[in-house]
Amino acid sequence: MGLLDEHKSERRARILAAARRHVARHGYDGLTMRDLAQAARVSVPTLYNLFGGKDAILTAALAESVERVAALHVPADTTYFGRALLGFDAGMTMIADAPDFYRRLIPLFMTSPEARPIRMRTELGFLALMTANLTAARDAGQLAEWAEPRVVAGHMFAQYMAAFLHWGVGEVDLDGFRTLALSGICHLLLGVARGRFAEEVAARARELTPRVAALADTRPTQEAPHARSAD
Amino acid sequence: MGLLDEHKSERRARILAAARRHVARHGYDGLTMRDLAQAARVSVPTLYNLFGGKDAILTAALAESVERVAALHVPADTTYFGRALLGFDAGMTMIADAPDFYRRLIPLFMTSPEARPIRMRTELGFLALMTANLTAARDAGQLAEWAEPRVVAGHMFAQYMAAFLHWGVGEVDLDGFRTLALSGICHLLLGVARGRFAEEVAARARELTPRVAALADTRPTQEAPHARSAD
DNA sequence: CCTGTTATTTTAACGTGTTATAGATTCATA
DNA sequence: TATGAATCTATAACACGTTAAAATAACAGG
């Protein structure tokens, strides 16, 4: 509450900002604790006092971004499919905001135990939105009666994550990521949607299929430049 | 061809075996190049001469395992769904063989540029099998006419990978991995399968749904023990 | 203003992956 | 068997993440 804590907050902010900038430009391995300390006008042990380590710093930077999307407002005056698209696009615009930063941190985000809270937050946010959406669809008779909204939402999230990973390792570009994830989600909904919901999903799946097929054809079959090393 | 190359092969084998053993027990970070050199009765620079680095060594160990599943024989005298299950099970038994080893290396396998050839090999193998299977199903009138086998197979692979990742970070156990991946694949096929293919898929999806729902309920909501650090 | 507490810095060190250099060993060949 | 060419080893070093220790600065309360 005192000035002491304010200074601590300032330092934290300076460190996170410097880390963001540096990672976006030079990648995870390109960021050294000694450089970061100098850029943030702070000593190395302070980095450890305030955060705990390199991964913890980048994790905190990631968490900041995720929180920004957490408070998400999805209007109810669209179709079930339209609502699903809105939630999907929110995550996409966040990534499009600073693609290099996210891309460089995908290994950390995907697998590190440090980043598990962020993963949970992302997944639970997605699941909550989609589960509510699918439950409403089921109540309106636009979902197969045996289908479990939460289970279906989980499989949708799997499609999203797999496409995210494909983008992270450089297999597809940002547009390909979007196409891939959307097509996967539509394919998934295809078997459980009914009525108008089903019609919309089917139309979109048909439209996306050739684009996904084209994507697969243009994928590099040889090694991509090492994304993790510093440039 | 000469004795010189044989000795080199022996060294490579010794190094890979020692790395396997050590990683399964103490994890990625628990394996140091100096320890590995000693365990393989080899000097540290030799590790770099023969492989190129730590990641390259583990990548080579992973590649060995993947190659063992590559030569896969799938009998044609089953239903399309049965054949899909066979290919799926092959990958599962490989993982069940040395789960600790694979689990510890998931971050490397999933995201490292070094491991891209292995990822491609895995993905292409899966896609080839499933695409052939789906194409045959389409020719037999058991697949929606607008569906693209390769695209559907890609989305199936996404379900598989997402479940794999969930297992790798400790979100579900090996049985949960199997249940999750199968349910996802069945949900995905649900919208494009027709005839008897569709009946089998639908029956399996209905059967798996409650199990996946139960899985989601028992998931830990707090932090798991750090899997990457040495024990 | 002084004092005690707390936070930050300084400095040094440890173990790590990685690499260069020079010396020893091992193989193929004459 | 002796020579030459690879190849491995030994040693040392570098930069990195991380942490411990003591010294210094900044704060809160009297």
mmCIF file with all atom_site columns, C-alpha atoms in Angstrom, chain B residues 37-141:
data_model
loop_
_atom_site.group_PDB
_atom_site.id
_atom_site.type_symbol
_atom_site.label_atom_id
_atom_site.label_alt_id
_atom_site.label_comp_id
_atom_site.label_asym_id
_atom_site.label_entity_id
_atom_site.label_seq_id
_atom_site.pdbx_PDB_ins_code
_atom_site.Cartn_x
_atom_site.Cartn_y
_atom_site.Cartn_z
_atom_site.occupancy
_atom_site.B_iso_or_equiv
_atom_site.pdbx_formal_charge
_atom_site.auth_seq_id
_atom_site.auth_comp_id
_atom_site.auth_asym_id
_atom_site.auth_atom_id
_atom_site.pdbx_PDB_model_num
ATOM 1   C CA . ALA B 1 37  ? 29.261  -38.780 -21.303 1.00 0.00 ? 37  ALA B CA 1
ATOM 2   C CA . GLN B 1 38  ? 30.385  -40.696 -18.251 1.00 0.00 ? 38  GLN B CA 1
ATOM 3   C CA . ALA B 1 39  ? 27.477  -43.139 -18.412 1.00 0.00 ? 39  ALA B CA 1
ATOM 4   C CA . ALA B 1 40  ? 28.157  -43.838 -22.087 1.00 0.00 ? 40  ALA B CA 1
ATOM 5   C CA . ARG B 1 41  ? 31.946  -44.085 -21.492 1.00 0.00 ? 41  ARG B CA 1
ATOM 6   C CA . VAL B 1 42  ? 32.564  -41.244 -23.895 1.00 0.00 ? 42  VAL B CA 1
ATOM 7   C CA . SER B 1 43  ? 33.894  -37.705 -23.647 1.00 0.00 ? 43  SER B CA 1
ATOM 8   C CA . VAL B 1 44  ? 31.663  -34.671 -23.716 1.00 0.00 ? 44  VAL B CA 1
ATOM 9   C CA . PRO B 1 45  ? 32.874  -33.304 -27.060 1.00 0.00 ? 45  PRO B CA 1
ATOM 10  C CA . THR B 1 46  ? 32.117  -36.701 -28.587 1.00 0.00 ? 46  THR B CA 1
ATOM 11  C CA . LEU B 1 47  ? 28.449  -36.162 -27.777 1.00 0.00 ? 47  LEU B CA 1
ATOM 12  C CA . TYR B 1 48  ? 28.599  -33.024 -29.849 1.00 0.00 ? 48  TYR B CA 1
ATOM 13  C CA . ASN B 1 49  ? 30.579  -34.634 -32.619 1.00 0.00 ? 49  ASN B CA 1
ATOM 14  C CA . LEU B 1 50  ? 28.181  -37.544 -33.002 1.00 0.00 ? 50  LEU B CA 1
ATOM 15  C CA . PHE B 1 51  ? 24.869  -35.749 -32.512 1.00 0.00 ? 51  PHE B CA 1
ATOM 16  C CA . GLY B 1 52  ? 25.249  -32.009 -32.260 1.00 0.00 ? 52  GLY B CA 1
ATOM 17  C CA . GLY B 1 53  ? 23.801  -31.201 -28.859 1.00 0.00 ? 53  GLY B CA 1
ATOM 18  C CA . LYS B 1 54  ? 21.501  -32.239 -26.074 1.00 0.00 ? 54  LYS B CA 1
ATOM 19  C CA . ASP B 1 55  ? 18.255  -31.757 -27.978 1.00 0.00 ? 55  ASP B CA 1
ATOM 20  C CA . ALA B 1 56  ? 19.675  -33.580 -30.969 1.00 0.00 ? 56  ALA B CA 1
ATOM 21  C CA . ILE B 1 57  ? 20.485  -36.602 -28.809 1.00 0.00 ? 57  ILE B CA 1
ATOM 22  C CA . LEU B 1 58  ? 17.008  -36.823 -27.324 1.00 0.00 ? 58  LEU B CA 1
ATOM 23  C CA . THR B 1 59  ? 15.537  -36.180 -30.729 1.00 0.00 ? 59  THR B CA 1
ATOM 24  C CA . ALA B 1 60  ? 17.494  -39.111 -32.109 1.00 0.00 ? 60  ALA B CA 1
ATOM 25  C CA . ALA B 1 61  ? 16.257  -41.294 -29.258 1.00 0.00 ? 61  ALA B CA 1
ATOM 26  C CA . LEU B 1 62  ? 12.699  -40.274 -30.041 1.00 0.00 ? 62  LEU B CA 1
ATOM 27  C CA . ALA B 1 63  ? 13.199  -40.928 -33.737 1.00 0.00 ? 63  ALA B CA 1
ATOM 28  C CA . GLU B 1 64  ? 14.325  -44.476 -32.996 1.00 0.00 ? 64  GLU B CA 1
ATOM 29  C CA . SER B 1 65  ? 11.040  -45.160 -31.244 1.00 0.00 ? 65  SER B CA 1
ATOM 30  C CA . VAL B 1 66  ? 8.911   -43.593 -33.926 1.00 0.00 ? 66  VAL B CA 1
ATOM 31  C CA . GLU B 1 67  ? 10.613  -45.613 -36.644 1.00 0.00 ? 67  GLU B CA 1
ATOM 32  C CA . ARG B 1 68  ? 9.597   -48.772 -34.835 1.00 0.00 ? 68  ARG B CA 1
ATOM 33  C CA . VAL B 1 69  ? 5.927   -47.928 -35.375 1.00 0.00 ? 69  VAL B CA 1
ATOM 34  C CA . ALA B 1 70  ? 6.395   -46.639 -38.891 1.00 0.00 ? 70  ALA B CA 1
ATOM 35  C CA . ALA B 1 71  ? 6.383   -50.108 -40.415 1.00 0.00 ? 71  ALA B CA 1
ATOM 36  C CA . LEU B 1 72  ? 2.818   -50.780 -39.465 1.00 0.00 ? 72  LEU B CA 1
ATOM 37  C CA . HIS B 1 73  ? 0.653   -53.517 -40.845 1.00 0.00 ? 73  HIS B CA 1
ATOM 38  C CA . VAL B 1 74  ? -3.063  -52.853 -40.845 1.00 0.00 ? 74  VAL B CA 1
ATOM 39  C CA . PRO B 1 75  ? -5.193  -55.785 -42.101 1.00 0.00 ? 75  PRO B CA 1
ATOM 40  C CA . ALA B 1 76  ? -7.885  -54.812 -44.547 1.00 0.00 ? 76  ALA B CA 1
ATOM 41  C CA . ASP B 1 77  ? -10.497 -57.289 -43.413 1.00 0.00 ? 77  ASP B CA 1
ATOM 42  C CA . THR B 1 78  ? -12.219 -55.063 -40.890 1.00 0.00 ? 78  THR B CA 1
ATOM 43  C CA . THR B 1 79  ? -14.633 -52.153 -41.038 1.00 0.00 ? 79  THR B CA 1
ATOM 44  C CA . TYR B 1 80  ? -13.358 -48.677 -41.742 1.00 0.00 ? 80  TYR B CA 1
ATOM 45  C CA . PHE B 1 81  ? -13.796 -47.764 -38.131 1.00 0.00 ? 81  PHE B CA 1
ATOM 46  C CA . GLY B 1 82  ? -11.985 -50.892 -36.972 1.00 0.00 ? 82  GLY B CA 1
ATOM 47  C CA . ARG B 1 83  ? -9.030  -50.058 -39.170 1.00 0.00 ? 83  ARG B CA 1
ATOM 48  C CA . ALA B 1 84  ? -8.857  -46.562 -37.777 1.00 0.00 ? 84  ALA B CA 1
ATOM 49  C CA . LEU B 1 85  ? -8.768  -48.044 -34.284 1.00 0.00 ? 85  LEU B CA 1
ATOM 50  C CA . LEU B 1 86  ? -5.890  -50.345 -35.187 1.00 0.00 ? 86  LEU B CA 1
ATOM 51  C CA . GLY B 1 87  ? -3.689  -47.510 -36.343 1.00 0.00 ? 87  GLY B CA 1
ATOM 52  C CA . PHE B 1 88  ? -4.596  -45.569 -33.258 1.00 0.00 ? 88  PHE B CA 1
ATOM 53  C CA . ASP B 1 89  ? -3.725  -48.447 -30.949 1.00 0.00 ? 89  ASP B CA 1
ATOM 54  C CA . ALA B 1 90  ? -0.307  -48.894 -32.522 1.00 0.00 ? 90  ALA B CA 1
ATOM 55  C CA . GLY B 1 91  ? 0.728   -45.454 -31.391 1.00 0.00 ? 91  GLY B CA 1
ATOM 56  C CA . MET B 1 92  ? -0.762  -46.046 -27.974 1.00 0.00 ? 92  MET B CA 1
ATOM 57  C CA . THR B 1 93  ? 1.177   -49.233 -27.303 1.00 0.00 ? 93  THR B CA 1
ATOM 58  C CA . MET B 1 94  ? 4.398   -47.534 -28.311 1.00 0.00 ? 94  MET B CA 1
ATOM 59  C CA . ILE B 1 95  ? 3.816   -44.849 -25.731 1.00 0.00 ? 95  ILE B CA 1
ATOM 60  C CA . ALA B 1 96  ? 2.680   -47.341 -23.106 1.00 0.00 ? 96  ALA B CA 1
ATOM 61  C CA . ASP B 1 97  ? 5.987   -49.122 -23.614 1.00 0.00 ? 97  ASP B CA 1
ATOM 62  C CA . ALA B 1 98  ? 8.053   -46.363 -22.019 1.00 0.00 ? 98  ALA B CA 1
ATOM 63  C CA . PRO B 1 99  ? 5.605   -43.705 -20.860 1.00 0.00 ? 99  PRO B CA 1
ATOM 64  C CA . ASP B 1 100 ? 8.048   -41.821 -18.663 1.00 0.00 ? 100 ASP B CA 1
ATOM 65  C CA . PHE B 1 101 ? 10.476  -41.371 -21.513 1.00 0.00 ? 101 PHE B CA 1
ATOM 66  C CA . TYR B 1 102 ? 7.868   -39.953 -23.863 1.00 0.00 ? 102 TYR B CA 1
ATOM 67  C CA . ARG B 1 103 ? 6.208   -37.863 -21.242 1.00 0.00 ? 103 ARG B CA 1
ATOM 68  C CA . ARG B 1 104 ? 9.442   -36.191 -20.248 1.00 0.00 ? 104 ARG B CA 1
ATOM 69  C CA . LEU B 1 105 ? 10.204  -35.329 -23.854 1.00 0.00 ? 105 LEU B CA 1
ATOM 70  C CA . ILE B 1 106 ? 6.826   -33.932 -24.843 1.00 0.00 ? 106 ILE B CA 1
ATOM 71  C CA . PRO B 1 107 ? 7.958   -30.309 -24.777 1.00 0.00 ? 107 PRO B CA 1
ATOM 72  C CA . LEU B 1 108 ? 10.844  -31.204 -27.055 1.00 0.00 ? 108 LEU B CA 1
ATOM 73  C CA . PHE B 1 109 ? 8.706   -33.301 -29.368 1.00 0.00 ? 109 PHE B CA 1
ATOM 74  C CA . MET B 1 110 ? 5.852   -30.836 -29.626 1.00 0.00 ? 110 MET B CA 1
ATOM 75  C CA . THR B 1 111 ? 7.668   -27.570 -30.172 1.00 0.00 ? 111 THR B CA 1
ATOM 76  C CA . SER B 1 112 ? 11.376  -27.898 -30.903 1.00 0.00 ? 112 SER B CA 1
ATOM 77  C CA . PRO B 1 113 ? 12.520  -27.234 -34.471 1.00 0.00 ? 113 PRO B CA 1
ATOM 78  C CA . GLU B 1 114 ? 15.025  -30.061 -33.973 1.00 0.00 ? 114 GLU B CA 1
ATOM 79  C CA . ALA B 1 115 ? 12.143  -32.489 -33.635 1.00 0.00 ? 115 ALA B CA 1
ATOM 80  C CA . ARG B 1 116 ? 10.246  -31.323 -36.681 1.00 0.00 ? 116 ARG B CA 1
ATOM 81  C CA . PRO B 1 117 ? 11.252  -34.324 -38.805 1.00 0.00 ? 117 PRO B CA 1
ATOM 82  C CA . ILE B 1 118 ? 9.817   -36.628 -36.152 1.00 0.00 ? 118 ILE B CA 1
ATOM 83  C CA . ARG B 1 119 ? 6.650   -34.605 -35.951 1.00 0.00 ? 119 ARG B CA 1
ATOM 84  C CA . MET B 1 120 ? 6.298   -34.749 -39.712 1.00 0.00 ? 120 MET B CA 1
ATOM 85  C CA . ARG B 1 121 ? 6.941   -38.466 -39.741 1.00 0.00 ? 121 ARG B CA 1
ATOM 86  C CA . THR B 1 122 ? 4.322   -39.060 -37.067 1.00 0.00 ? 122 THR B CA 1
ATOM 87  C CA . GLU B 1 123 ? 1.775   -36.809 -38.663 1.00 0.00 ? 123 GLU B CA 1
ATOM 88  C CA . LEU B 1 124 ? 2.310   -38.059 -42.198 1.00 0.00 ? 124 LEU B CA 1
ATOM 89  C CA . GLY B 1 125 ? 2.092   -41.662 -41.054 1.00 0.00 ? 125 GLY B CA 1
ATOM 90  C CA . PHE B 1 126 ? -1.162  -41.005 -39.283 1.00 0.00 ? 126 PHE B CA 1
ATOM 91  C CA . LEU B 1 127 ? -2.526  -38.995 -42.187 1.00 0.00 ? 127 LEU B CA 1
ATOM 92  C CA . ALA B 1 128 ? -1.569  -41.582 -44.786 1.00 0.00 ? 128 ALA B CA 1
ATOM 93  C CA . LEU B 1 129 ? -3.299  -44.352 -42.885 1.00 0.00 ? 129 LEU B CA 1
ATOM 94  C CA . MET B 1 130 ? -6.435  -42.384 -42.121 1.00 0.00 ? 130 MET B CA 1
ATOM 95  C CA . THR B 1 131 ? -6.660  -40.734 -45.517 1.00 0.00 ? 131 THR B CA 1
ATOM 96  C CA . ALA B 1 132 ? -6.497  -44.100 -47.270 1.00 0.00 ? 132 ALA B CA 1
ATOM 97  C CA . ASN B 1 133 ? -9.099  -45.414 -44.901 1.00 0.00 ? 133 ASN B CA 1
ATOM 98  C CA . LEU B 1 134 ? -11.445 -42.487 -45.397 1.00 0.00 ? 134 LEU B CA 1
ATOM 99  C CA . THR B 1 135 ? -10.965 -42.528 -49.150 1.00 0.00 ? 135 THR B CA 1
ATOM 100 C CA . ALA B 1 136 ? -11.977 -46.167 -49.255 1.00 0.00 ? 136 ALA B CA 1
ATOM 101 C CA . ALA B 1 137 ? -14.979 -45.346 -47.114 1.00 0.00 ? 137 ALA B CA 1
ATOM 102 C CA . ARG B 1 138 ? -15.970 -42.565 -49.467 1.00 0.00 ? 138 ARG B CA 1
ATOM 103 C CA . ASP B 1 139 ? -15.653 -44.846 -52.481 1.00 0.00 ? 139 ASP B CA 1
ATOM 104 C CA . ALA B 1 140 ? -17.962 -47.263 -50.689 1.00 0.00 ? 140 ALA B CA 1
ATOM 105 C CA . GLY B 1 141 ? -20.508 -44.530 -50.114 1.00 0.00 ? 141 GLY B CA 1
#
